[in-house]
């Protein structure tokens, strides 16, 4: 194949200035339906919060799913069917609400007994200001009959516990400790022309999955050399042990990408990966692939598929299309049936995909 010299010159120029080119994996998959319509209601900042859905946890297919937002302090419920979803605006107060309180919830999962919700554990993206309220993982009991959180009467969530142990664990781990602390900005670009903060590359949790007694935390950053970290620890140890420990798997997700969500499936963890925290990688594209869920120094994604989002049209209330949450509605031998929800889209703007599997 002959490549025209002008095309080579353009490609060389883009690489020289650090522009991230989309790395497309085969096959490409287009949405089968969506974005679906619905409307969450909130007591304040409704328009902004509706566009901030960041995580979802579904106990079983067809049951209520808990959805969390990176704005505010409440979670809501949805029920997903094959061709749409219904919104239940009964809400769960995840942390006591107060002015300036910001959990920055980025992921949710369930092991069938508990729901788990994680904060981002990151600084403020625009200012690099410290955000200690985001450094918590929450646990509360699941009612298997309803698929919703079990309530202790009007007093609150049953079995509720919040821990800051994950922050401390990451601060001890050799691969993450340099990215844990104050003024560790997201990505390598400095905010607001603060050159003294350039390249600090702080931790930024975006996804969580419970499987086989372990919690896996997917990090958008610090990503490096096409790999993003997954931090794994025992789900009971995290909340009950006085000195829990964990392992880091550097998962190959492609240059310019980090992990955006995780979801347990029969033979591992389904991984949603997209642009990491560097602005230059904003067009890296989103993929979905399978990780076997076994912690190792390095691991590869199996059966990756590129999400072809170019045909998705933004609605009047939408701002951006940024896939952030992954729900599995079918785990078939030939395909994973999934719903992807996005930050920047009103009410998650759900899109349904079938991710083919190799036989």
mmCIF file of C-alpha atoms in Angstrom:
data_model
loop_
_atom_site.group_PDB
_atom_site.id
_atom_site.type_symbol
_atom_site.label_atom_id
_atom_site.label_comp_id
_atom_site.label_asym_id
_atom_site.label_seq_id
_atom_site.Cartn_x
_atom_site.Cartn_y
_atom_site.Cartn_z
ATOM 1 C CA UNK A 1 0.000 0.000 0.000
ATOM 2 C CA UNK A 2 1.368 3.433 -0.957
ATOM 3 C CA UNK A 3 0.774 6.333 1.408
ATOM 4 C CA UNK A 4 0.811 9.808 -0.113
ATOM 5 C CA UNK A 5 3.687 11.948 1.157
ATOM 6 C CA UNK A 6 1.334 14.710 2.313
ATOM 7 C CA UNK A 7 -0.573 12.239 4.495
ATOM 8 C CA UNK A 8 2.684 11.080 6.036
ATOM 9 C CA UNK A 9 3.623 14.681 6.729
ATOM 10 C CA UNK A 10 0.288 15.399 8.442
ATOM 11 C CA UNK A 11 0.536 12.254 10.556
ATOM 12 C CA UNK A 12 4.112 13.074 11.557
ATOM 13 C CA UNK A 13 3.084 16.593 12.538
ATOM 14 C CA UNK A 14 0.228 15.355 14.721
ATOM 15 C CA UNK A 15 2.477 12.892 16.504
ATOM 16 C CA UNK A 16 5.178 15.517 16.967
ATOM 17 C CA UNK A 17 2.833 17.919 18.775
ATOM 18 C CA UNK A 18 1.367 15.178 20.941
ATOM 19 C CA UNK A 19 -2.101 14.856 19.427
ATOM 20 C CA UNK A 20 -3.633 11.515 20.451
ATOM 21 C CA UNK A 21 -4.990 9.640 17.467
ATOM 22 C CA UNK A 22 -7.898 7.252 18.037
ATOM 23 C CA UNK A 23 -6.658 3.690 18.457
ATOM 24 C CA UNK A 24 -9.508 1.593 17.109
ATOM 25 C CA UNK A 25 -9.888 -2.019 18.065
ATOM 26 C CA UNK A 26 -11.824 -4.497 15.946
ATOM 27 C CA UNK A 27 -14.684 -4.900 15.724
ATOM 28 C CA UNK A 28 -16.406 -1.526 15.817
ATOM 29 C CA UNK A 29 -19.886 -1.664 17.310
ATOM 30 C CA UNK A 30 -22.673 0.842 16.848
ATOM 31 C CA UNK A 31 -25.513 1.459 19.302
ATOM 32 C CA UNK A 32 -28.520 -0.782 18.762
ATOM 33 C CA UNK A 33 -30.783 1.826 20.368
ATOM 34 C CA UNK A 34 -30.683 5.067 22.340
ATOM 35 C CA UNK A 35 -30.189 7.538 23.725
ATOM 36 C CA UNK A 36 -33.246 6.608 25.782
ATOM 37 C CA UNK A 37 -35.359 9.314 27.384
ATOM 38 C CA UNK A 38 -36.231 9.742 31.048
ATOM 39 C CA UNK A 39 -35.905 12.415 33.693
ATOM 40 C CA UNK A 40 -34.298 12.434 37.115
ATOM 41 C CA UNK A 41 -35.481 15.068 39.564
ATOM 42 C CA UNK A 42 -33.299 16.788 42.147
ATOM 43 C CA UNK A 43 -33.974 19.363 44.824
ATOM 44 C CA UNK A 44 -31.285 21.726 43.520
ATOM 45 C CA UNK A 45 -28.996 22.243 40.508
ATOM 46 C CA UNK A 46 -31.241 19.864 38.586
ATOM 47 C CA UNK A 47 -29.995 20.553 35.052
ATOM 48 C CA UNK A 48 -26.333 20.131 36.003
ATOM 49 C CA UNK A 49 -26.898 17.042 38.124
ATOM 50 C CA UNK A 50 -29.023 15.342 35.457
ATOM 51 C CA UNK A 51 -25.933 15.507 33.232
ATOM 52 C CA UNK A 52 -23.579 13.961 35.787
ATOM 53 C CA UNK A 53 -24.507 10.256 35.955
ATOM 54 C CA UNK A 54 -21.291 8.388 36.708
ATOM 55 C CA UNK A 55 -21.991 4.859 37.957
ATOM 56 C CA UNK A 56 -24.564 2.066 38.057
ATOM 57 C CA UNK A 57 -25.032 -1.167 40.023
ATOM 58 C CA UNK A 58 -27.654 -3.756 39.009
ATOM 59 C CA UNK A 59 -28.213 -6.688 41.437
ATOM 60 C CA UNK A 60 -29.843 -8.835 38.730
ATOM 61 C CA UNK A 61 -31.113 -8.234 35.208
ATOM 62 C CA UNK A 62 -34.548 -6.642 35.302
ATOM 63 C CA UNK A 63 -34.288 -5.421 38.896
ATOM 64 C CA UNK A 64 -33.820 -1.900 40.148
ATOM 65 C CA UNK A 65 -30.336 -0.531 39.535
ATOM 66 C CA UNK A 66 -28.681 2.017 41.803
ATOM 67 C CA UNK A 67 -27.259 4.989 39.887
ATOM 68 C CA UNK A 68 -24.848 7.566 41.283
ATOM 69 C CA UNK A 69 -23.818 11.038 40.169
ATOM 70 C CA UNK A 70 -20.600 12.999 40.467
ATOM 71 C CA UNK A 71 -22.611 16.059 41.497
ATOM 72 C CA UNK A 72 -24.552 16.251 44.741
ATOM 73 C CA UNK A 73 -24.850 13.546 47.388
ATOM 74 C CA UNK A 74 -27.826 11.397 46.356
ATOM 75 C CA UNK A 75 -28.300 8.175 44.384
ATOM 76 C CA UNK A 76 -31.410 7.155 42.437
ATOM 77 C CA UNK A 77 -32.837 4.008 40.846
ATOM 78 C CA UNK A 78 -33.563 2.872 37.307
ATOM 79 C CA UNK A 79 -34.967 -0.336 35.863
ATOM 80 C CA UNK A 80 -33.490 -1.353 32.506
ATOM 81 C CA UNK A 81 -35.302 -3.433 29.919
ATOM 82 C CA UNK A 82 -34.107 -4.475 26.480
ATOM 83 C CA UNK A 83 -35.312 -1.320 24.792
ATOM 84 C CA UNK A 84 -35.513 1.348 27.457
ATOM 85 C CA UNK A 85 -35.413 2.241 31.116
ATOM 86 C CA UNK A 86 -37.731 3.619 33.733
ATOM 87 C CA UNK A 87 -36.605 6.061 36.396
ATOM 88 C CA UNK A 88 -37.618 5.816 40.043
ATOM 89 C CA UNK A 89 -36.966 9.174 41.646
ATOM 90 C CA UNK A 90 -37.036 7.816 45.173
ATOM 91 C CA UNK A 91 -33.527 8.774 46.232
ATOM 92 C CA UNK A 92 -30.845 7.544 48.613
ATOM 93 C CA UNK A 93 -28.857 10.051 50.648
ATOM 94 C CA UNK A 94 -25.299 8.706 50.382
ATOM 95 C CA UNK A 95 -23.688 11.155 52.800
ATOM 96 C CA UNK A 96 -25.128 13.857 55.048
ATOM 97 C CA UNK A 97 -25.779 16.804 52.760
ATOM 98 C CA UNK A 98 -24.243 20.147 53.670
ATOM 99 C CA UNK A 99 -23.087 23.229 51.745
ATOM 100 C CA UNK A 100 -19.916 22.460 49.817
ATOM 101 C CA UNK A 101 -20.122 18.709 50.455
ATOM 102 C CA UNK A 102 -18.912 16.793 47.392
ATOM 103 C CA UNK A 103 -18.584 12.999 47.502
ATOM 104 C CA UNK A 104 -17.803 13.006 43.771
ATOM 105 C CA UNK A 105 -19.320 9.521 43.456
ATOM 106 C CA UNK A 106 -17.795 7.830 40.414
ATOM 107 C CA UNK A 107 -18.711 4.164 40.637
ATOM 108 C CA UNK A 108 -21.211 1.715 42.107
ATOM 109 C CA UNK A 109 -21.376 -2.070 42.349
ATOM 110 C CA UNK A 110 -23.011 -4.846 44.348
ATOM 111 C CA UNK A 111 -22.041 -8.320 45.538
ATOM 112 C CA UNK A 112 -25.660 -9.332 46.129
ATOM 113 C CA UNK A 113 -25.462 -8.519 49.836
ATOM 114 C CA UNK A 114 -24.207 -4.937 49.815
ATOM 115 C CA UNK A 115 -24.034 -1.959 47.527
ATOM 116 C CA UNK A 116 -20.634 -0.270 47.304
ATOM 117 C CA UNK A 117 -20.127 3.313 46.113
ATOM 118 C CA UNK A 118 -16.723 4.936 45.602
ATOM 119 C CA UNK A 119 -15.683 8.553 45.503
ATOM 120 C CA UNK A 120 -13.111 9.635 42.923
ATOM 121 C CA UNK A 121 -10.339 10.143 45.521
ATOM 122 C CA UNK A 122 -9.124 12.942 43.246
ATOM 123 C CA UNK A 123 -8.562 16.671 43.454
ATOM 124 C CA UNK A 124 -10.802 19.236 41.777
ATOM 125 C CA UNK A 125 -10.205 18.922 38.044
ATOM 126 C CA UNK A 126 -10.212 22.628 37.184
ATOM 127 C CA UNK A 127 -8.319 24.064 40.140
ATOM 128 C CA UNK A 128 -6.339 21.117 41.543
ATOM 129 C CA UNK A 129 -7.793 22.042 44.943
ATOM 130 C CA UNK A 130 -7.880 19.299 47.553
ATOM 131 C CA UNK A 131 -11.176 17.393 47.946
ATOM 132 C CA UNK A 132 -11.004 15.162 51.037
ATOM 133 C CA UNK A 133 -14.765 14.486 50.831
ATOM 134 C CA UNK A 134 -14.102 12.333 47.747
ATOM 135 C CA UNK A 135 -11.757 9.919 49.565
ATOM 136 C CA UNK A 136 -14.360 7.454 50.792
ATOM 137 C CA UNK A 137 -15.857 4.128 49.822
ATOM 138 C CA UNK A 138 -19.379 3.459 51.129
ATOM 139 C CA UNK A 139 -21.090 0.181 51.929
ATOM 140 C CA UNK A 140 -24.773 -0.393 52.722
ATOM 141 C CA UNK A 141 -27.104 -3.372 52.719
ATOM 142 C CA UNK A 142 -29.090 -4.568 49.710
ATOM 143 C CA UNK A 143 -32.683 -5.776 50.010
ATOM 144 C CA UNK A 144 -32.761 -8.791 47.643
ATOM 145 C CA UNK A 145 -36.548 -8.678 47.395
ATOM 146 C CA UNK A 146 -36.658 -5.189 45.896
ATOM 147 C CA UNK A 147 -33.139 -4.822 44.526
ATOM 148 C CA UNK A 148 -32.909 -1.521 46.395
ATOM 149 C CA UNK A 149 -31.001 -0.417 49.454
ATOM 150 C CA UNK A 150 -32.356 -1.781 52.723
ATOM 151 C CA UNK A 151 -33.519 0.994 55.027
ATOM 152 C CA UNK A 152 -33.421 1.101 58.825
ATOM 153 C CA UNK A 153 -36.823 2.711 59.023
ATOM 154 C CA UNK A 154 -36.651 6.473 58.538
ATOM 155 C CA UNK A 155 -33.202 6.656 60.137
ATOM 156 C CA UNK A 156 -31.211 5.766 57.049
ATOM 157 C CA UNK A 157 -29.371 3.017 55.212
ATOM 158 C CA UNK A 158 -29.045 -0.387 56.867
ATOM 159 C CA UNK A 159 -25.506 -1.630 57.462
ATOM 160 C CA UNK A 160 -24.063 1.715 56.390
ATOM 161 C CA UNK A 161 -20.324 2.193 56.699
ATOM 162 C CA UNK A 162 -17.869 4.641 55.153
ATOM 163 C CA UNK A 163 -14.119 4.084 55.022
ATOM 164 C CA UNK A 164 -11.140 6.187 54.027
ATOM 165 C CA UNK A 165 -8.830 3.150 54.009
ATOM 166 C CA UNK A 166 -8.482 3.028 50.220
ATOM 167 C CA UNK A 167 -6.733 6.408 50.146
ATOM 168 C CA UNK A 168 -4.253 5.181 52.754
ATOM 169 C CA UNK A 169 -3.697 1.902 50.898
ATOM 170 C CA UNK A 170 -2.934 3.667 47.633
ATOM 171 C CA UNK A 171 -0.566 6.010 49.469
ATOM 172 C CA UNK A 172 1.423 2.956 50.620
ATOM 173 C CA UNK A 173 1.531 1.145 47.293
ATOM 174 C CA UNK A 174 4.811 1.542 45.347
ATOM 175 C CA UNK A 175 3.027 2.059 42.015
ATOM 176 C CA UNK A 176 0.566 4.689 43.255
ATOM 177 C CA UNK A 177 2.130 6.473 46.224
ATOM 178 C CA UNK A 178 3.653 9.259 44.102
ATOM 179 C CA UNK A 179 0.170 10.074 42.811
ATOM 180 C CA UNK A 180 -1.524 10.289 46.225
ATOM 181 C CA UNK A 181 -1.533 13.523 48.201
ATOM 182 C CA UNK A 182 -2.418 17.182 48.021
ATOM 183 C CA UNK A 183 -2.023 19.146 44.785
ATOM 184 C CA UNK A 184 -1.715 16.007 42.672
ATOM 185 C CA UNK A 185 -3.447 17.307 39.556
ATOM 186 C CA UNK A 186 -5.321 15.214 37.034
ATOM 187 C CA UNK A 187 -3.262 14.454 33.965
ATOM 188 C CA UNK A 188 0.037 16.062 33.029
ATOM 189 C CA UNK A 189 -1.271 19.512 32.117
ATOM 190 C CA UNK A 190 -1.303 22.172 34.818
ATOM 191 C CA UNK A 191 -4.594 23.911 35.679
ATOM 192 C CA UNK A 192 -4.886 27.681 35.387
ATOM 193 C CA UNK A 193 -1.313 28.077 34.149
ATOM 194 C CA UNK A 194 0.123 26.640 37.371
ATOM 195 C CA UNK A 195 3.408 25.419 35.924
ATOM 196 C CA UNK A 196 4.596 24.352 39.381
ATOM 197 C CA UNK A 197 1.900 21.656 39.381
ATOM 198 C CA UNK A 198 2.594 20.256 35.928
ATOM 199 C CA UNK A 199 3.008 16.493 35.726
ATOM 200 C CA UNK A 200 1.899 15.606 39.270
ATOM 201 C CA UNK A 201 -0.589 13.054 37.862
ATOM 202 C CA UNK A 202 -2.900 12.287 40.753
ATOM 203 C CA UNK A 203 -5.110 9.245 41.269
ATOM 204 C CA UNK A 204 -8.621 9.374 39.836
ATOM 205 C CA UNK A 205 -11.013 6.459 40.447
ATOM 206 C CA UNK A 206 -13.791 6.072 37.883
ATOM 207 C CA UNK A 207 -15.130 2.527 38.303
ATOM 208 C CA UNK A 208 -15.680 -0.270 40.799
ATOM 209 C CA UNK A 209 -16.671 -3.948 40.497
ATOM 210 C CA UNK A 210 -17.362 -6.553 43.186
ATOM 211 C CA UNK A 211 -16.517 -10.157 42.322
ATOM 212 C CA UNK A 212 -15.562 -13.264 44.336
ATOM 213 C CA UNK A 213 -15.138 -11.381 47.610
ATOM 214 C CA UNK A 214 -12.938 -8.682 46.104
ATOM 215 C CA UNK A 215 -13.419 -5.077 45.114
ATOM 216 C CA UNK A 216 -11.688 -3.879 41.963
ATOM 217 C CA UNK A 217 -11.218 -0.126 41.540
ATOM 218 C CA UNK A 218 -10.596 1.125 38.003
ATOM 219 C CA UNK A 219 -8.486 4.264 37.679
ATOM 220 C CA UNK A 220 -8.616 6.803 34.893
ATOM 221 C CA UNK A 221 -5.231 7.989 36.055
ATOM 222 C CA UNK A 222 -2.365 7.842 36.448
ATOM 223 C CA UNK A 223 -2.290 6.054 33.070
ATOM 224 C CA UNK A 224 1.057 5.388 31.432
ATOM 225 C CA UNK A 225 2.319 3.748 28.238
ATOM 226 C CA UNK A 226 -1.121 2.510 27.243
ATOM 227 C CA UNK A 227 -1.794 0.942 30.651
ATOM 228 C CA UNK A 228 -4.194 2.002 33.427
ATOM 229 C CA UNK A 229 -4.249 0.759 37.044
ATOM 230 C CA UNK A 230 -6.820 -1.472 38.699
ATOM 231 C CA UNK A 231 -6.505 -1.607 42.493
ATOM 232 C CA UNK A 232 -7.839 -4.807 44.065
ATOM 233 C CA UNK A 233 -8.553 -5.540 47.726
ATOM 234 C CA UNK A 234 -10.838 -7.788 49.783
ATOM 235 C CA UNK A 235 -14.314 -6.315 50.131
ATOM 236 C CA UNK A 236 -14.504 -7.301 53.795
ATOM 237 C CA UNK A 237 -10.901 -6.329 54.530
ATOM 238 C CA UNK A 238 -11.474 -2.811 53.246
ATOM 239 C CA UNK A 239 -14.197 -2.182 55.826
ATOM 240 C CA UNK A 240 -13.259 -4.493 58.676
ATOM 241 C CA UNK A 241 -9.469 -4.850 58.758
ATOM 242 C CA UNK A 242 -7.225 -2.449 60.653
ATOM 243 C CA UNK A 243 -4.505 -2.682 58.004
ATOM 244 C CA UNK A 244 -5.946 -3.799 54.651
ATOM 245 C CA UNK A 245 -3.649 -4.307 51.705
ATOM 246 C CA UNK A 246 -4.156 -4.467 47.958
ATOM 247 C CA UNK A 247 -2.623 -5.213 44.563
ATOM 248 C CA UNK A 248 -2.296 -3.137 41.406
ATOM 249 C CA UNK A 249 -2.812 -4.568 37.923
ATOM 250 C CA UNK A 250 -1.598 -2.426 35.043
ATOM 251 C CA UNK A 251 -4.147 -3.212 32.348
ATOM 252 C CA UNK A 252 -3.425 -2.459 28.709
ATOM 253 C CA UNK A 253 -6.275 -0.280 27.450
ATOM 254 C CA UNK A 254 -4.478 1.600 24.662
ATOM 255 C CA UNK A 255 -2.477 4.787 24.421
ATOM 256 C CA UNK A 256 -4.238 7.847 25.811
ATOM 257 C CA UNK A 257 -6.914 5.884 27.653
ATOM 258 C CA UNK A 258 -7.817 5.212 31.253
ATOM 259 C CA UNK A 259 -10.532 3.098 32.872
ATOM 260 C CA UNK A 260 -13.997 4.633 32.986
ATOM 261 C CA UNK A 261 -16.021 1.791 34.534
ATOM 262 C CA UNK A 262 -15.978 -1.897 35.483
ATOM 263 C CA UNK A 263 -18.759 -4.497 35.588
ATOM 264 C CA UNK A 264 -18.577 -8.136 36.757
ATOM 265 C CA UNK A 265 -19.514 -10.906 34.310
ATOM 266 C CA UNK A 266 -19.348 -14.706 34.443
ATOM 267 C CA UNK A 267 -15.721 -15.059 33.377
ATOM 268 C CA UNK A 268 -14.176 -11.840 34.631
ATOM 269 C CA UNK A 269 -14.638 -8.087 34.611
ATOM 270 C CA UNK A 270 -15.969 -6.115 31.667
ATOM 271 C CA UNK A 271 -13.948 -2.912 31.258
ATOM 272 C CA UNK A 272 -15.080 0.390 29.769
ATOM 273 C CA UNK A 273 -12.038 2.471 28.831
ATOM 274 C CA UNK A 274 -11.884 5.950 27.355
ATOM 275 C CA UNK A 275 -9.762 9.112 27.258
ATOM 276 C CA UNK A 276 -7.463 9.507 30.255
ATOM 277 C CA UNK A 277 -6.992 12.744 32.202
ATOM 278 C CA UNK A 278 -4.776 14.485 29.632
ATOM 279 C CA UNK A 279 -6.658 16.985 27.485
ATOM 280 C CA UNK A 280 -4.540 16.028 24.494
ATOM 281 C CA UNK A 281 -6.098 12.532 24.594
ATOM 282 C CA UNK A 282 -9.722 13.685 24.470
ATOM 283 C CA UNK A 283 -10.229 11.931 21.125
ATOM 284 C CA UNK A 284 -8.686 8.592 22.113
ATOM 285 C CA UNK A 285 -12.096 6.910 21.809
ATOM 286 C CA UNK A 286 -13.973 4.411 23.984
ATOM 287 C CA UNK A 287 -13.572 0.643 24.035
ATOM 288 C CA UNK A 288 -15.113 -2.268 25.934
ATOM 289 C CA UNK A 289 -13.129 -5.421 26.638
ATOM 290 C CA UNK A 290 -12.814 -8.337 29.053
ATOM 291 C CA UNK A 291 -10.277 -8.687 31.876
ATOM 292 C CA UNK A 292 -10.145 -12.057 33.625
ATOM 293 C CA UNK A 293 -10.278 -10.370 37.042
ATOM 294 C CA UNK A 294 -7.062 -11.991 38.266
ATOM 295 C CA UNK A 295 -4.636 -9.414 39.720
ATOM 296 C CA UNK A 296 -1.238 -9.472 38.017
ATOM 297 C CA UNK A 297 1.609 -7.059 37.386
ATOM 298 C CA UNK A 298 0.371 -6.547 33.813
ATOM 299 C CA UNK A 299 -2.667 -7.799 31.945
ATOM 300 C CA UNK A 300 -4.295 -7.557 28.538
ATOM 301 C CA UNK A 301 -7.872 -6.810 27.569
ATOM 302 C CA UNK A 302 -9.515 -9.693 25.727
ATOM 303 C CA UNK A 303 -12.004 -9.261 22.892
ATOM 304 C CA UNK A 304 -11.871 -5.448 22.810
ATOM 305 C CA UNK A 305 -14.452 -3.591 20.738
ATOM 306 C CA UNK A 306 -14.463 0.050 19.735
ATOM 307 C CA UNK A 307 -17.670 1.971 20.495
ATOM 308 C CA UNK A 308 -18.650 3.796 17.298
ATOM 309 C CA UNK A 309 -20.420 6.854 18.715
ATOM 310 C CA UNK A 310 -20.214 9.127 15.698
ATOM 311 C CA UNK A 311 -23.869 8.583 14.747
ATOM 312 C CA UNK A 312 -25.230 9.500 18.202
ATOM 313 C CA UNK A 313 -27.025 12.844 18.058
ATOM 314 C CA UNK A 314 -27.104 15.081 21.106
ATOM 315 C CA UNK A 315 -30.547 16.117 22.273
ATOM 316 C CA UNK A 316 -31.522 19.647 23.328
ATOM 317 C CA UNK A 317 -30.590 19.090 26.954
ATOM 318 C CA UNK A 318 -27.344 17.177 26.280
ATOM 319 C CA UNK A 319 -23.928 18.785 26.537
ATOM 320 C CA UNK A 320 -21.330 16.053 25.885
ATOM 321 C CA UNK A 321 -21.161 12.343 25.137
ATOM 322 C CA UNK A 322 -18.706 10.851 27.640
ATOM 323 C CA UNK A 323 -19.407 7.192 28.527
ATOM 324 C CA UNK A 324 -18.965 6.761 32.286
ATOM 325 C CA UNK A 325 -21.154 3.867 33.430
ATOM 326 C CA UNK A 326 -21.598 0.284 32.254
ATOM 327 C CA UNK A 327 -24.544 -2.045 32.948
ATOM 328 C CA UNK A 328 -24.568 -5.656 31.751
ATOM 329 C CA UNK A 329 -28.071 -6.812 30.772
ATOM 330 C CA UNK A 330 -27.026 -10.054 29.087
ATOM 331 C CA UNK A 331 -23.991 -12.371 29.226
ATOM 332 C CA UNK A 332 -24.378 -14.696 26.241
ATOM 333 C CA UNK A 333 -21.773 -17.036 24.696
ATOM 334 C CA UNK A 334 -21.803 -14.949 21.528
ATOM 335 C CA UNK A 335 -22.067 -11.430 23.000
ATOM 336 C CA UNK A 336 -22.246 -9.192 26.035
ATOM 337 C CA UNK A 337 -25.452 -7.156 25.990
ATOM 338 C CA UNK A 338 -24.664 -3.866 27.677
ATOM 339 C CA UNK A 339 -26.045 -0.409 28.320
ATOM 340 C CA UNK A 340 -23.598 2.497 28.439
ATOM 341 C CA UNK A 341 -24.566 5.697 30.241
ATOM 342 C CA UNK A 342 -22.755 8.985 29.868
ATOM 343 C CA UNK A 343 -21.680 11.988 31.837
ATOM 344 C CA UNK A 344 -22.742 15.091 29.927
ATOM 345 C CA UNK A 345 -25.928 13.449 28.617
ATOM 346 C CA UNK A 346 -29.237 14.207 30.285
ATOM 347 C CA UNK A 347 -30.252 11.348 32.582
ATOM 348 C CA UNK A 348 -27.322 9.244 31.360
ATOM 349 C CA UNK A 349 -28.491 9.150 27.735
ATOM 350 C CA UNK A 350 -28.389 5.307 27.760
ATOM 351 C CA UNK A 351 -27.092 3.517 24.655
ATOM 352 C CA UNK A 352 -27.519 -0.223 24.120
ATOM 353 C CA UNK A 353 -24.749 -2.305 22.504
ATOM 354 C CA UNK A 354 -24.012 -5.960 21.787
ATOM 355 C CA UNK A 355 -20.278 -6.590 22.248
ATOM 356 C CA UNK A 356 -19.396 -9.699 20.196
ATOM 357 C CA UNK A 357 -17.363 -12.487 21.764
ATOM 358 C CA UNK A 358 -14.955 -14.830 20.041
ATOM 359 C CA UNK A 359 -16.043 -18.456 20.036
#
